[in-house]
Coordinates of C-alpha atoms in Angstrom, one line a residue:
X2 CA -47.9 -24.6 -5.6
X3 CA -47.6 -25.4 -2.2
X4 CA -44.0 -24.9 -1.9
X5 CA -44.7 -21.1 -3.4
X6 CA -44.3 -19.6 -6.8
X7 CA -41.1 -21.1 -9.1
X8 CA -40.0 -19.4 -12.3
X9 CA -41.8 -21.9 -14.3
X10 CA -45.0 -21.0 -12.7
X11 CA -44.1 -17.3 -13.0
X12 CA -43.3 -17.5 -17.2
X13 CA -46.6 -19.3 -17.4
X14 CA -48.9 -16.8 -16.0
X15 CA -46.7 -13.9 -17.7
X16 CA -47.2 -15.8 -21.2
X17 CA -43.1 -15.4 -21.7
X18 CA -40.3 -17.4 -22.0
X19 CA -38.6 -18.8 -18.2
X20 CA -35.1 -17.2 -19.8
X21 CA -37.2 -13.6 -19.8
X22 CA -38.4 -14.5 -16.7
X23 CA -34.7 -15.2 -15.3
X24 CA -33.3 -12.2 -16.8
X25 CA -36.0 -10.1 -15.1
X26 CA -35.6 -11.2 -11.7
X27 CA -31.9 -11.3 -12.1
X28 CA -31.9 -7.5 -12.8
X29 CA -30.9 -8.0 -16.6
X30 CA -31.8 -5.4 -19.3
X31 CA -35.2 -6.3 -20.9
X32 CA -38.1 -4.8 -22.9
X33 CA -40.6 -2.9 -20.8
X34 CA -43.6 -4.8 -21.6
X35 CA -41.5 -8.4 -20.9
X36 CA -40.5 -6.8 -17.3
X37 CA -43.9 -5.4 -16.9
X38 CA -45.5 -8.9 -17.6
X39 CA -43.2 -10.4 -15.2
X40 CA -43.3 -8.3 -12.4
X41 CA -47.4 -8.4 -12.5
X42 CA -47.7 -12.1 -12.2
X43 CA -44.9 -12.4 -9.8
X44 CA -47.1 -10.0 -7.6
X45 CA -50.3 -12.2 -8.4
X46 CA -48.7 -15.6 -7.1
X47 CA -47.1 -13.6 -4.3
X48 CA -43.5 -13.2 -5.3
X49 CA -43.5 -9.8 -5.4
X50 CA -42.8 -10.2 -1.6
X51 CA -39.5 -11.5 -2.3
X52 CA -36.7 -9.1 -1.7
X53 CA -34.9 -9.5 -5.5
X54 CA -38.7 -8.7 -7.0
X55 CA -39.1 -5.4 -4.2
X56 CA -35.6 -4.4 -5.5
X57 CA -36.5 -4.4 -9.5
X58 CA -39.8 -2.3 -8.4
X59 CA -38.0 0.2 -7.0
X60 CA -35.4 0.0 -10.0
X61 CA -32.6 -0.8 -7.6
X62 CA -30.4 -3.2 -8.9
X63 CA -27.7 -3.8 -5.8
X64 CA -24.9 -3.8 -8.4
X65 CA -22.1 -1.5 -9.0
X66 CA -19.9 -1.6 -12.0
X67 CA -16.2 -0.5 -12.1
X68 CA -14.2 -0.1 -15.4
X69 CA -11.0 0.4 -15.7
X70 CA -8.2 0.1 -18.9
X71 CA -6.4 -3.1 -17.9
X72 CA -7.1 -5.7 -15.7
X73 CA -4.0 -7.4 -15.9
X74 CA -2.6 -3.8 -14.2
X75 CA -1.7 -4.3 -10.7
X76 CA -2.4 -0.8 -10.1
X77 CA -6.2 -1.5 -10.9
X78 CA -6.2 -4.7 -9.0
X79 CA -5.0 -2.7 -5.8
X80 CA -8.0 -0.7 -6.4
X81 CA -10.4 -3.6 -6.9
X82 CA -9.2 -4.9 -3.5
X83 CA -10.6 -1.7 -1.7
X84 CA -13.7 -1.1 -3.5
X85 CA -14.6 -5.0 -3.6
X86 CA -15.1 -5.0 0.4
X87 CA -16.6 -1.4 0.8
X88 CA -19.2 -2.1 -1.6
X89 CA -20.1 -5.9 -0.5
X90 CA -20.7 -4.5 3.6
X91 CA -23.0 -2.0 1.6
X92 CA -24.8 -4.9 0.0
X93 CA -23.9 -4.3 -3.5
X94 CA -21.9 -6.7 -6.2
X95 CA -19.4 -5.8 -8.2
X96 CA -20.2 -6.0 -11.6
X97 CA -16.4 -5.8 -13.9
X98 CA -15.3 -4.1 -17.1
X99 CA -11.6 -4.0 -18.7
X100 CA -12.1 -1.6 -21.6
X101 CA -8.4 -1.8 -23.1
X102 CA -8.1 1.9 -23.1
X103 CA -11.0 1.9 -25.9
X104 CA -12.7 5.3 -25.9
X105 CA -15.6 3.7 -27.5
X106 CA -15.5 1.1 -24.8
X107 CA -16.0 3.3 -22.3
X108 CA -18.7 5.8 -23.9
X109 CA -20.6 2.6 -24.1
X110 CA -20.3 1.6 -20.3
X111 CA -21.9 5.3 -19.8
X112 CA -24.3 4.9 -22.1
X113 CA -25.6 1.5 -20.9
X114 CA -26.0 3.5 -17.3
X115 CA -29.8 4.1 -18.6
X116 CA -30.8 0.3 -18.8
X117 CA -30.1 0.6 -15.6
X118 CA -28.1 -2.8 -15.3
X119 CA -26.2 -1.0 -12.1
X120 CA -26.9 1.6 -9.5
X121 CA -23.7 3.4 -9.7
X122 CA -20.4 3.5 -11.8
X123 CA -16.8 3.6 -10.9
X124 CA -14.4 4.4 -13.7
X125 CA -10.6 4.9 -14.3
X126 CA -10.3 6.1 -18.1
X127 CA -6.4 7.2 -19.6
X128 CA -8.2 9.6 -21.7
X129 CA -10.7 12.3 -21.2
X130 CA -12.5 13.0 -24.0
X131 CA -15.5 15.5 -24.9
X132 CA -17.7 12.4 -25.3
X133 CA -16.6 11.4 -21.9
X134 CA -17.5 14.7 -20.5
X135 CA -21.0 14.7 -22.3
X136 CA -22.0 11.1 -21.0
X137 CA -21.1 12.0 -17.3
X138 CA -23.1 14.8 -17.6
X139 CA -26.1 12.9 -18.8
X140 CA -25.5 9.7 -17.3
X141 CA -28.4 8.6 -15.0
X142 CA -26.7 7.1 -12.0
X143 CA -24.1 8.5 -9.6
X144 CA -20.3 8.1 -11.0
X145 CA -17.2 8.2 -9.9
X146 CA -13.9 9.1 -11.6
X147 CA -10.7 7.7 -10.6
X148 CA -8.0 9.8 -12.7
X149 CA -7.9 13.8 -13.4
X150 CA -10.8 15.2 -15.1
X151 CA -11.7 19.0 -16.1
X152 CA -12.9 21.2 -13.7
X153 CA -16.8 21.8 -12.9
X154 CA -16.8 17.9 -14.7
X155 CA -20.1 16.4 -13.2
X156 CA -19.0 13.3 -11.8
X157 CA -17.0 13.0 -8.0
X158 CA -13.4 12.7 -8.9
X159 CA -11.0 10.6 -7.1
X160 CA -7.1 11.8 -8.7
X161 CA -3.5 11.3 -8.0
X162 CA -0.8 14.0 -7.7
X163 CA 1.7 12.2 -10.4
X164 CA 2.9 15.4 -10.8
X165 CA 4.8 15.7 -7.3
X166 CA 5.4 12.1 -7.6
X167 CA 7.6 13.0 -10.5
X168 CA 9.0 15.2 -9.0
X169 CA 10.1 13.2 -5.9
X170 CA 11.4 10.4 -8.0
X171 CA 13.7 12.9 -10.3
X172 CA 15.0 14.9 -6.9
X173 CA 16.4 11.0 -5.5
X174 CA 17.8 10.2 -8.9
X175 CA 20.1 14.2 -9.0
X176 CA 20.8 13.3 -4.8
X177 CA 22.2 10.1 -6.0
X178 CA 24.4 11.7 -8.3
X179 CA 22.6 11.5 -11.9
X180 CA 22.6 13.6 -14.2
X181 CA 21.2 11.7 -17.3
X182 CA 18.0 11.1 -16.4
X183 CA 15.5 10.0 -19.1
X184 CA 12.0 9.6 -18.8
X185 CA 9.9 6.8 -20.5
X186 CA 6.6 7.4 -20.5
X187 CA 3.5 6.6 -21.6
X188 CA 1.3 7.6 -24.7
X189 CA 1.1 11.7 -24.3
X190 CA -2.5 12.2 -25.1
X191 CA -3.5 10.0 -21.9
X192 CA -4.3 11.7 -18.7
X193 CA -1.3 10.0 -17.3
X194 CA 1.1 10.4 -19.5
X195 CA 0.8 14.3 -20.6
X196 CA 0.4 15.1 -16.5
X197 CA 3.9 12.6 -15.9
X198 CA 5.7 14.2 -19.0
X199 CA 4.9 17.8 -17.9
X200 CA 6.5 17.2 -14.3
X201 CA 9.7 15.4 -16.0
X202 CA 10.6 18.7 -17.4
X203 CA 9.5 21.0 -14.5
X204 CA 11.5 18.8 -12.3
X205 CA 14.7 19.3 -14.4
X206 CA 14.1 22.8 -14.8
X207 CA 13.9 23.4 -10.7
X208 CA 17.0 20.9 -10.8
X209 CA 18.9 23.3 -13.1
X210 CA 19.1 20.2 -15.7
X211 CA 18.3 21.3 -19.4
X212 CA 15.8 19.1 -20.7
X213 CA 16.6 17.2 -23.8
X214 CA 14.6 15.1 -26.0
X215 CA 16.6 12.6 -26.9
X216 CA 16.0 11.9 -23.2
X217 CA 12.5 11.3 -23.4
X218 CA 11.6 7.9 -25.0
X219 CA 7.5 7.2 -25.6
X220 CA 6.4 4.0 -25.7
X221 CA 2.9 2.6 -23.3
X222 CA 2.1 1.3 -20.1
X223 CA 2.7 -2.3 -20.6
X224 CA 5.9 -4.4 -19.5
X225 CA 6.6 -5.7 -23.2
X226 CA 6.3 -1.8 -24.4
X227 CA 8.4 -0.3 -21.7
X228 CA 11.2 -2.9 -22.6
X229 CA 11.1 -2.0 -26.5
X230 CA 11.1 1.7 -25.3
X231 CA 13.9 1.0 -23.1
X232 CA 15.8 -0.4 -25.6
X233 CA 15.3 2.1 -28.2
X234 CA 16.1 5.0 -25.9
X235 CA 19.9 3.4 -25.0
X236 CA 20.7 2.2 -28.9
X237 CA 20.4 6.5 -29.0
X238 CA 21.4 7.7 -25.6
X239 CA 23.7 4.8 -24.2
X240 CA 25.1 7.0 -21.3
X241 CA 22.0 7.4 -19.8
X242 CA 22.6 6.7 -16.3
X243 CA 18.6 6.8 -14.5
X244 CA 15.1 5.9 -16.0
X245 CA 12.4 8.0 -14.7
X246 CA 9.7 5.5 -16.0
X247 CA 5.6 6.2 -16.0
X248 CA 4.7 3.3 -14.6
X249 CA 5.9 0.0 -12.5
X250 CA 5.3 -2.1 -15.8
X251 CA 7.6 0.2 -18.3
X252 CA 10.0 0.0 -15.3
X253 CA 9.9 -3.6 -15.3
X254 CA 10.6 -3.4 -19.2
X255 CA 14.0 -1.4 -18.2
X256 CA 14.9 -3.8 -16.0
X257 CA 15.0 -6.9 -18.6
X258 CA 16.7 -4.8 -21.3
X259 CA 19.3 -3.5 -18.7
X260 CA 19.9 -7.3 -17.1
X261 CA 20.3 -8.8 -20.9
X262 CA 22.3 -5.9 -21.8
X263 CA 24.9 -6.6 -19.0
X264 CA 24.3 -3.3 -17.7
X265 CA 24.0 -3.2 -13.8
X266 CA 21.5 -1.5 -11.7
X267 CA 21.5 0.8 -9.9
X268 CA 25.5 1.0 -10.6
X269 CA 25.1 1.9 -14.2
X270 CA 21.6 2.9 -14.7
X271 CA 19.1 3.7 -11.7
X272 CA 15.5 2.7 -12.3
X273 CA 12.3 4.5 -10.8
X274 CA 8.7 3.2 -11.3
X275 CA 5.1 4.6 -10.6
X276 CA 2.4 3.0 -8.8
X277 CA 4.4 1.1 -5.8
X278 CA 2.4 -2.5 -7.2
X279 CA 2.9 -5.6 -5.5
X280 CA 5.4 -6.4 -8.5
X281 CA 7.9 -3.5 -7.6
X282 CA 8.9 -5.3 -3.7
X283 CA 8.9 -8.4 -5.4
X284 CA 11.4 -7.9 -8.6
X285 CA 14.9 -8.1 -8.9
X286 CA 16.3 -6.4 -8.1
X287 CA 13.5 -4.5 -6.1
X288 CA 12.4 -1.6 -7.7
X289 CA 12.1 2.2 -6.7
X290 CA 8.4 3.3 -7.2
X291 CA 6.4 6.2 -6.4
X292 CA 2.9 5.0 -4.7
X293 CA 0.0 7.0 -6.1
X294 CA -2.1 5.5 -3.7
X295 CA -4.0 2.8 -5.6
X296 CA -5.6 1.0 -2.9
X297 CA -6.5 4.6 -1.1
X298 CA -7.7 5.7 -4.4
X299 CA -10.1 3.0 -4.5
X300 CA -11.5 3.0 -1.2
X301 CA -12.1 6.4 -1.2
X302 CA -13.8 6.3 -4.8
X303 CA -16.3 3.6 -3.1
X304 CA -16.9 5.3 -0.3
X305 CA -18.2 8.4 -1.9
X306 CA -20.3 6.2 -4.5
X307 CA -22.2 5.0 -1.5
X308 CA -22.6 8.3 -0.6
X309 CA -24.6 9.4 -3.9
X310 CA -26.2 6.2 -3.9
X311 CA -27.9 6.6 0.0
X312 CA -29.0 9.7 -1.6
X313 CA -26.1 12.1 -1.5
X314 CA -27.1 15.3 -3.9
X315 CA -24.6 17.7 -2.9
X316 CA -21.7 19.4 -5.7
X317 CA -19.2 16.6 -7.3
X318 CA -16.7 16.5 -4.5
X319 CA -12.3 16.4 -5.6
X320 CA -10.1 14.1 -3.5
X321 CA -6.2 14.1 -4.4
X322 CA -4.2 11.3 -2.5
X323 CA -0.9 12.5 -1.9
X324 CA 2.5 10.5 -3.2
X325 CA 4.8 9.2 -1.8
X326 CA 8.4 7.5 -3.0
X327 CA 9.3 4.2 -2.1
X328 CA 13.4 3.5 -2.0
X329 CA 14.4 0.3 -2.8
X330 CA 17.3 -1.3 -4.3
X331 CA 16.8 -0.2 -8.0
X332 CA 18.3 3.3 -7.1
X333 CA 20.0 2.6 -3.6
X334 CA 21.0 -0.9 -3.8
X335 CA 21.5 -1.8 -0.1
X336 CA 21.0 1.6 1.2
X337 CA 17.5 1.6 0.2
X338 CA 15.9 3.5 3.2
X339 CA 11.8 3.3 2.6
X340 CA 9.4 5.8 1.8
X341 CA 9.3 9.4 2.2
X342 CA 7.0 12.2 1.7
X343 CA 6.5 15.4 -0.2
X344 CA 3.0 16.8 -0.3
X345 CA 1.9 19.6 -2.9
X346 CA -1.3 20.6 -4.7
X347 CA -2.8 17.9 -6.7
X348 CA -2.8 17.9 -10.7

């Protein structure tokens, strides 16, 4: 033993197995008595002195999970890349979960908060259910919402204003000219898509526009989806002449069934995304997008998770990040101009 205690010598004196050792030291969930075993003969041989064994006694795991709906999004990865760094100078790791949307999914990433297999959650769920409301309120670390949740919701909440950033994207399209604007959105009993679909209709009502269903086309917020909802929407409406559409993805639907249809853009139908990704500067032609902020939302959702986690006990704090629309060639073609501003309460 003259080079210290190993984890062989460690599952010996515990009488367990060196995988229940392992999972132990590594911060894994594992029975009581297997942890208590552990930790006790790591203290005898002089382990305990080792700052991964200090950390489990203290219940402090130096891991942070963040869950999200889809990590193929690029509106999540935007986020990733802010939280990633602000957590890592903080000494935590960033522990990943991509919960398809699934409720269930992400009642279970709440619940698991009392193994204590993390310090501290970040989330971004499309729905906001009463069993999402009930674990925050029980959960047993500090969380974080990214997305609009109720008010007096015990959790800090991190939100964008898609509602103005509706609004902005349906003001260019009528100062361009158009007139039939239809709005594709995303499932209506997600955050996201009822708070997008609310603001499509206020927007044409301060326009002076009637609003008119056969307009509005609902499909989800994924690339292959927007381009079947696209394409549904013009076999019923074919003199639409803009796409208001929820997010970048749905937008970059529009864009394949509009090229394969023959039907130019912007010159025949203007397109407008959500989210300003990395996609929308980078597809052809480049598209129009309102930025909600992604990266700012992130940072800002690991910033106050540190907070809570050095200890932090004041009321659940609100921030709203601001929109702002992003003119490329999708509505302008050459005249695109860059982004502009229009700041409003958040929703």
């Amino acid at each position: 033993m003259g080079d210290g205690p190993t984890i062989n010598t460690i599952a010996e004196r515990a009488g367990v197995s060196i995988a229940s050792v392992s999972r132990v030291l590594n911060g894994l969930p594992t029975r009581r008595e297997t942890e208590r075993k552990v930790l006790a003969a790591a203290e005898e041989l002089g382990y305990v002195r080792n700052a991964v064994a200090r950390s489990l006694k203290s219940r402090r795991t130096h891991q942070v999970a963040f869950a999200m709906a889809d990590i193929g999004n690029p509106a999540y990865l935007a986020m990733l890349r802010e939280i990633q760094p602000v957590l890592k100078a903080a000494g935590y790791r960033l522990v990943l979960h991509s919960t398809d949307a699934v409720v269930a999914d992400e009642i279970d990433v709440l619940h698991s908060l009392g193994e204590r297999y993390v310090d501290g959650l970040i989330m971004s769920p499309l729905r906001v259910t009463d069993a999402h409301l009930e674990s925050l309120a029980a959960a047993r670390t500090p969380v974080v919402v990214i997305g609009s949740v109720p008010e007096g919701t015990r959790a800090d909440n991190v939100r964008a204003d898609s509602r103005t950033g509706v609004r902005l994207a349906v003001d260019h399209l009528h100062a361009l000219g158009r007139r039939r604007i239809a709005m594709v959105n995303g499932p209506l009993d997600t955050v996201p898509g009822a708070a997008r679909g609310a603001a499509y209709r206020e927007a044409l009502e301060e326009l002076g526009l009637p609003y008119d269903d056969d307009l509005v086309q609902i499909g989800d917020f994924y690339r292959a989806e927007g381009a079947r909802a696209v394409a549904e929407l013009l076999a019923r409406v074919p003199d639409v002449d803009a796409l208001m559409c929820a997010n970048d993805l749905i937008a970059l639907g529009a864009l394949d069934v509009l090229r394969a249809s023959g039907r130019r853009v912007p010159d025949d139908v203007a397109v407008v995304g959500m989210d300003d990704t990395d996609l929308a500067a980078a597809s052809w032609p480049s598209l129009t997008s309102v930025s909600l902020g992604s990266a700012e939302r992130g940072k800002a959702a690991a910033e106050l998770l540190l907070q809570r986690l050095r200890g932090d006990d004041s009321a659940p704090r609100l921030v709203t990040v601001p929109p702002r629309l992003v003119v490329r060639a999708s509505t302008a073609g050459n005249r695109a101009d860059g982004p502009y501003d229009r700041k409003e309460g958040g929703v």
